[in-house]
């Protein structure tokens, strides 16, 4: 436990860069090479290791992101650069996708961590100050009549940012789960401020009712989409259990445990079962590499939640294996045998730290 905390603290500190206005930006790698604030990576740092980040840094960074919201509709950027330039789409200007679908929910999840640190009266005031930006960030997302996230744009949106190279179309599962999760946060804070959250609860209920028919296969496992890439999404299955989304968790746990050796390498988790590649991508990604078959520690805490209620020893082993790998080889974005990409990757460390706090006790 001491080891993963020390690794996490080192990478968080090493990845800090100053924006032009003095805001501390927590970047995705522990060297500050990626000189921008990625919203989802920052959310993971706050959710998993928030006690290691000063509250003032949190607030200023959230304000920095909100200032980058797209004026026409409130769409939250994928990342914001030190000079305040907002980038809404993965990759560079030539990346052939519409803006990412996950950034609005991640803004809300970031805000929730900070608000929970404040005395309640201050938290209420801050929520009300941010409320409009958060509501716009969710209301601009494309949904169908059941409020499932719908990716029918041309070109399609990049979805969840850790598979932003993958061309999922139709209704999309992981993005819907993130939306449902963020809506729950909004409802809680609205009720805390004596505001009516009935409309939000109705949307969440609609999602819960429509989700199984859209995304569950005959085994009870979650498929990534209803269009391109209608494949078992390992991370979405884990995340659904971790956030308490109402799908049966028994079939998910049984399948993950039965297929453990084909999903997990050194405590790090594939997006798909071993041997599978995504059906379509926005840009070429070789099978077995990056988002198309490599293993990521980013999902370890969800994975452990998904199996740990049934096999806590296996969850603990998974965390220990990841920490041992970090100590021996380094903390990478993703790995697959001798393939390793981007050392000092912060999300790998913080989310393993979160899993260690829960399962190595």
mmCIF file of C-alpha atoms in Angstrom, residues 127-295:
data_model
loop_
_atom_site.group_PDB
_atom_site.id
_atom_site.type_symbol
_atom_site.label_atom_id
_atom_site.label_comp_id
_atom_site.label_asym_id
_atom_site.label_seq_id
_atom_site.Cartn_x
_atom_site.Cartn_y
_atom_site.Cartn_z
ATOM 1 C CA UNK A 127 -22.854 23.885 -6.902
ATOM 2 C CA UNK A 128 -25.247 26.687 -7.746
ATOM 3 C CA UNK A 129 -22.364 28.665 -9.264
ATOM 4 C CA UNK A 130 -21.427 25.720 -11.495
ATOM 5 C CA UNK A 131 -24.944 24.405 -12.084
ATOM 6 C CA UNK A 132 -25.580 26.060 -15.433
ATOM 7 C CA UNK A 133 -22.288 24.858 -16.930
ATOM 8 C CA UNK A 134 -22.906 21.314 -15.731
ATOM 9 C CA UNK A 135 -26.492 21.216 -16.948
ATOM 10 C CA UNK A 136 -25.449 22.510 -20.383
ATOM 11 C CA UNK A 137 -22.612 19.957 -20.533
ATOM 12 C CA UNK A 138 -25.148 17.131 -20.195
ATOM 13 C CA UNK A 139 -28.091 18.570 -22.117
ATOM 14 C CA UNK A 140 -26.029 19.025 -25.297
ATOM 15 C CA UNK A 141 -25.261 15.295 -25.524
ATOM 16 C CA UNK A 142 -27.115 13.381 -28.280
ATOM 17 C CA UNK A 143 -29.686 10.939 -26.925
ATOM 18 C CA UNK A 144 -32.518 8.822 -28.324
ATOM 19 C CA UNK A 145 -36.109 8.812 -27.095
ATOM 20 C CA UNK A 146 -35.098 6.630 -24.121
ATOM 21 C CA UNK A 147 -32.179 8.922 -23.212
ATOM 22 C CA UNK A 148 -29.505 6.435 -24.260
ATOM 23 C CA UNK A 149 -26.469 8.192 -25.734
ATOM 24 C CA UNK A 150 -26.783 8.044 -29.527
ATOM 25 C CA UNK A 151 -23.804 8.297 -31.870
ATOM 26 C CA UNK A 152 -25.308 8.876 -35.307
ATOM 27 C CA UNK A 153 -23.274 11.966 -36.203
ATOM 28 C CA UNK A 154 -21.314 12.148 -39.431
ATOM 29 C CA UNK A 155 -18.481 11.732 -38.768
ATOM 30 C CA UNK A 156 -19.307 9.792 -35.597
ATOM 31 C CA UNK A 157 -18.291 11.192 -32.250
ATOM 32 C CA UNK A 158 -15.336 9.792 -30.402
ATOM 33 C CA UNK A 159 -16.862 8.160 -27.382
ATOM 34 C CA UNK A 160 -15.324 7.322 -24.043
ATOM 35 C CA UNK A 161 -11.847 8.805 -24.206
ATOM 36 C CA UNK A 162 -9.915 5.652 -23.415
ATOM 37 C CA UNK A 163 -11.272 4.174 -26.629
ATOM 38 C CA UNK A 164 -11.394 7.417 -28.596
ATOM 39 C CA UNK A 165 -9.701 5.765 -31.590
ATOM 40 C CA UNK A 166 -12.522 3.217 -31.792
ATOM 41 C CA UNK A 167 -15.409 3.961 -34.149
ATOM 42 C CA UNK A 168 -18.462 2.893 -32.154
ATOM 43 C CA UNK A 169 -21.778 3.916 -33.690
ATOM 44 C CA UNK A 170 -25.467 3.655 -32.936
ATOM 45 C CA UNK A 171 -26.422 3.694 -29.279
ATOM 46 C CA UNK A 172 -23.324 3.435 -27.086
ATOM 47 C CA UNK A 173 -23.132 1.745 -23.696
ATOM 48 C CA UNK A 174 -20.143 3.130 -21.787
ATOM 49 C CA UNK A 175 -21.088 6.680 -22.645
ATOM 50 C CA UNK A 176 -24.664 6.027 -21.490
ATOM 51 C CA UNK A 177 -23.381 4.667 -18.181
ATOM 52 C CA UNK A 178 -21.266 7.782 -17.672
ATOM 53 C CA UNK A 179 -24.270 9.972 -18.458
ATOM 54 C CA UNK A 180 -26.452 8.043 -15.973
ATOM 55 C CA UNK A 181 -23.739 8.343 -13.318
ATOM 56 C CA UNK A 182 -23.381 12.102 -13.822
ATOM 57 C CA UNK A 183 -27.151 12.589 -13.754
ATOM 58 C CA UNK A 184 -27.223 10.918 -10.361
ATOM 59 C CA UNK A 185 -24.639 13.375 -9.076
ATOM 60 C CA UNK A 186 -26.681 16.294 -10.404
ATOM 61 C CA UNK A 187 -29.854 14.993 -8.779
ATOM 62 C CA UNK A 188 -28.160 14.602 -5.397
ATOM 63 C CA UNK A 189 -26.785 18.131 -5.387
ATOM 64 C CA UNK A 190 -30.007 19.647 -6.647
ATOM 65 C CA UNK A 191 -31.924 17.989 -3.844
ATOM 66 C CA UNK A 192 -29.272 19.142 -1.391
ATOM 67 C CA UNK A 193 -30.032 22.674 -2.605
ATOM 68 C CA UNK A 194 -33.808 22.108 -2.258
ATOM 69 C CA UNK A 195 -34.287 22.043 -6.049
ATOM 70 C CA UNK A 196 -36.652 19.727 -7.901
ATOM 71 C CA UNK A 197 -34.745 16.793 -9.438
ATOM 72 C CA UNK A 198 -37.784 14.821 -10.620
ATOM 73 C CA UNK A 199 -36.938 15.326 -14.302
ATOM 74 C CA UNK A 200 -33.438 13.931 -13.762
ATOM 75 C CA UNK A 201 -34.773 10.900 -11.911
ATOM 76 C CA UNK A 202 -37.179 10.279 -14.788
ATOM 77 C CA UNK A 203 -34.328 10.322 -17.297
ATOM 78 C CA UNK A 204 -32.295 7.895 -15.190
ATOM 79 C CA UNK A 205 -35.296 5.593 -14.876
ATOM 80 C CA UNK A 206 -35.808 5.665 -18.627
ATOM 81 C CA UNK A 207 -32.159 4.722 -19.191
ATOM 82 C CA UNK A 208 -32.415 1.844 -16.725
ATOM 83 C CA UNK A 209 -35.493 0.435 -18.445
ATOM 84 C CA UNK A 210 -34.162 0.727 -22.000
ATOM 85 C CA UNK A 211 -30.553 -0.297 -21.383
ATOM 86 C CA UNK A 212 -30.948 -4.116 -21.254
ATOM 87 C CA UNK A 213 -32.752 -4.438 -24.594
ATOM 88 C CA UNK A 214 -30.209 -2.194 -26.290
ATOM 89 C CA UNK A 215 -26.963 -3.553 -24.866
ATOM 90 C CA UNK A 216 -27.207 -6.899 -23.042
ATOM 91 C CA UNK A 217 -26.360 -10.070 -24.921
ATOM 92 C CA UNK A 218 -27.806 -13.519 -24.195
ATOM 93 C CA UNK A 219 -25.234 -14.040 -21.408
ATOM 94 C CA UNK A 220 -26.221 -10.827 -19.639
ATOM 95 C CA UNK A 221 -23.031 -9.053 -20.709
ATOM 96 C CA UNK A 222 -22.862 -5.467 -21.932
ATOM 97 C CA UNK A 223 -22.082 -4.857 -25.598
ATOM 98 C CA UNK A 224 -20.325 -1.646 -26.573
ATOM 99 C CA UNK A 225 -22.865 -0.373 -29.087
ATOM 100 C CA UNK A 226 -25.827 -1.170 -31.289
ATOM 101 C CA UNK A 227 -23.948 -0.364 -34.518
ATOM 102 C CA UNK A 228 -20.267 -0.618 -35.344
ATOM 103 C CA UNK A 229 -18.279 -2.471 -32.662
ATOM 104 C CA UNK A 230 -21.199 -4.382 -31.159
ATOM 105 C CA UNK A 231 -18.789 -6.447 -29.079
ATOM 106 C CA UNK A 232 -18.422 -7.331 -25.407
ATOM 107 C CA UNK A 233 -17.028 -4.228 -23.698
ATOM 108 C CA UNK A 234 -15.044 -5.457 -20.702
ATOM 109 C CA UNK A 235 -14.643 -2.005 -19.191
ATOM 110 C CA UNK A 236 -18.318 -1.109 -19.545
ATOM 111 C CA UNK A 237 -19.301 -4.313 -17.741
ATOM 112 C CA UNK A 238 -16.919 -3.497 -14.903
ATOM 113 C CA UNK A 239 -17.979 0.136 -14.707
ATOM 114 C CA UNK A 240 -21.672 -0.741 -14.576
ATOM 115 C CA UNK A 241 -21.104 -2.871 -11.486
ATOM 116 C CA UNK A 242 -18.769 -0.321 -9.890
ATOM 117 C CA UNK A 243 -21.307 2.528 -10.115
ATOM 118 C CA UNK A 244 -24.257 0.389 -9.064
ATOM 119 C CA UNK A 245 -26.087 0.498 -12.372
ATOM 120 C CA UNK A 246 -29.056 -1.903 -12.125
ATOM 121 C CA UNK A 247 -27.982 -4.817 -14.299
ATOM 122 C CA UNK A 248 -27.487 -8.322 -12.870
ATOM 123 C CA UNK A 249 -23.902 -8.423 -11.640
ATOM 124 C CA UNK A 250 -23.708 -12.203 -11.248
ATOM 125 C CA UNK A 251 -23.305 -13.022 -14.956
ATOM 126 C CA UNK A 252 -20.716 -10.259 -15.293
ATOM 127 C CA UNK A 253 -18.637 -11.478 -12.353
ATOM 128 C CA UNK A 254 -18.875 -15.119 -13.467
ATOM 129 C CA UNK A 255 -17.737 -14.271 -16.991
ATOM 130 C CA UNK A 256 -14.858 -12.033 -15.854
ATOM 131 C CA UNK A 257 -13.592 -14.665 -13.430
ATOM 132 C CA UNK A 258 -13.930 -17.502 -15.943
ATOM 133 C CA UNK A 259 -12.078 -15.471 -18.579
ATOM 134 C CA UNK A 260 -9.580 -13.850 -16.214
ATOM 135 C CA UNK A 261 -6.431 -15.084 -17.959
ATOM 136 C CA UNK A 262 -7.654 -13.764 -21.295
ATOM 137 C CA UNK A 263 -8.592 -10.353 -19.922
ATOM 138 C CA UNK A 264 -5.910 -9.518 -17.349
ATOM 139 C CA UNK A 265 -2.156 -9.190 -17.703
ATOM 140 C CA UNK A 266 -0.167 -8.215 -14.610
ATOM 141 C CA UNK A 267 -3.278 -6.702 -13.069
ATOM 142 C CA UNK A 268 -4.048 -4.640 -16.174
ATOM 143 C CA UNK A 269 -7.269 -4.965 -18.125
ATOM 144 C CA UNK A 270 -8.120 -5.340 -21.819
ATOM 145 C CA UNK A 271 -11.051 -3.535 -23.377
ATOM 146 C CA UNK A 272 -12.017 -6.754 -25.189
ATOM 147 C CA UNK A 273 -11.518 -10.463 -24.570
ATOM 148 C CA UNK A 274 -8.058 -11.678 -25.574
ATOM 149 C CA UNK A 275 -7.712 -12.336 -29.271
ATOM 150 C CA UNK A 276 -10.403 -9.863 -30.290
ATOM 151 C CA UNK A 277 -9.877 -6.553 -32.058
ATOM 152 C CA UNK A 278 -12.413 -3.791 -32.525
ATOM 153 C CA UNK A 279 -14.362 -3.992 -35.754
ATOM 154 C CA UNK A 280 -13.776 -0.361 -36.773
ATOM 155 C CA UNK A 281 -11.379 2.405 -35.790
ATOM 156 C CA UNK A 282 -11.036 6.063 -36.695
ATOM 157 C CA UNK A 283 -7.312 5.691 -37.363
ATOM 158 C CA UNK A 284 -5.202 2.544 -37.807
ATOM 159 C CA UNK A 285 -4.445 0.782 -34.512
ATOM 160 C CA UNK A 286 -2.721 -2.572 -34.804
ATOM 161 C CA UNK A 287 -4.428 -5.508 -33.040
ATOM 162 C CA UNK A 288 -2.805 -6.086 -29.673
ATOM 163 C CA UNK A 289 -1.691 -2.487 -29.309
ATOM 164 C CA UNK A 290 -3.027 0.616 -27.550
ATOM 165 C CA UNK A 291 -6.860 0.657 -27.459
ATOM 166 C CA UNK A 292 -7.113 -2.366 -29.737
ATOM 167 C CA UNK A 293 -6.028 -5.187 -27.465
ATOM 168 C CA UNK A 294 -3.436 -3.948 -24.979
ATOM 169 C CA UNK A 295 -4.028 -4.066 -21.216
#
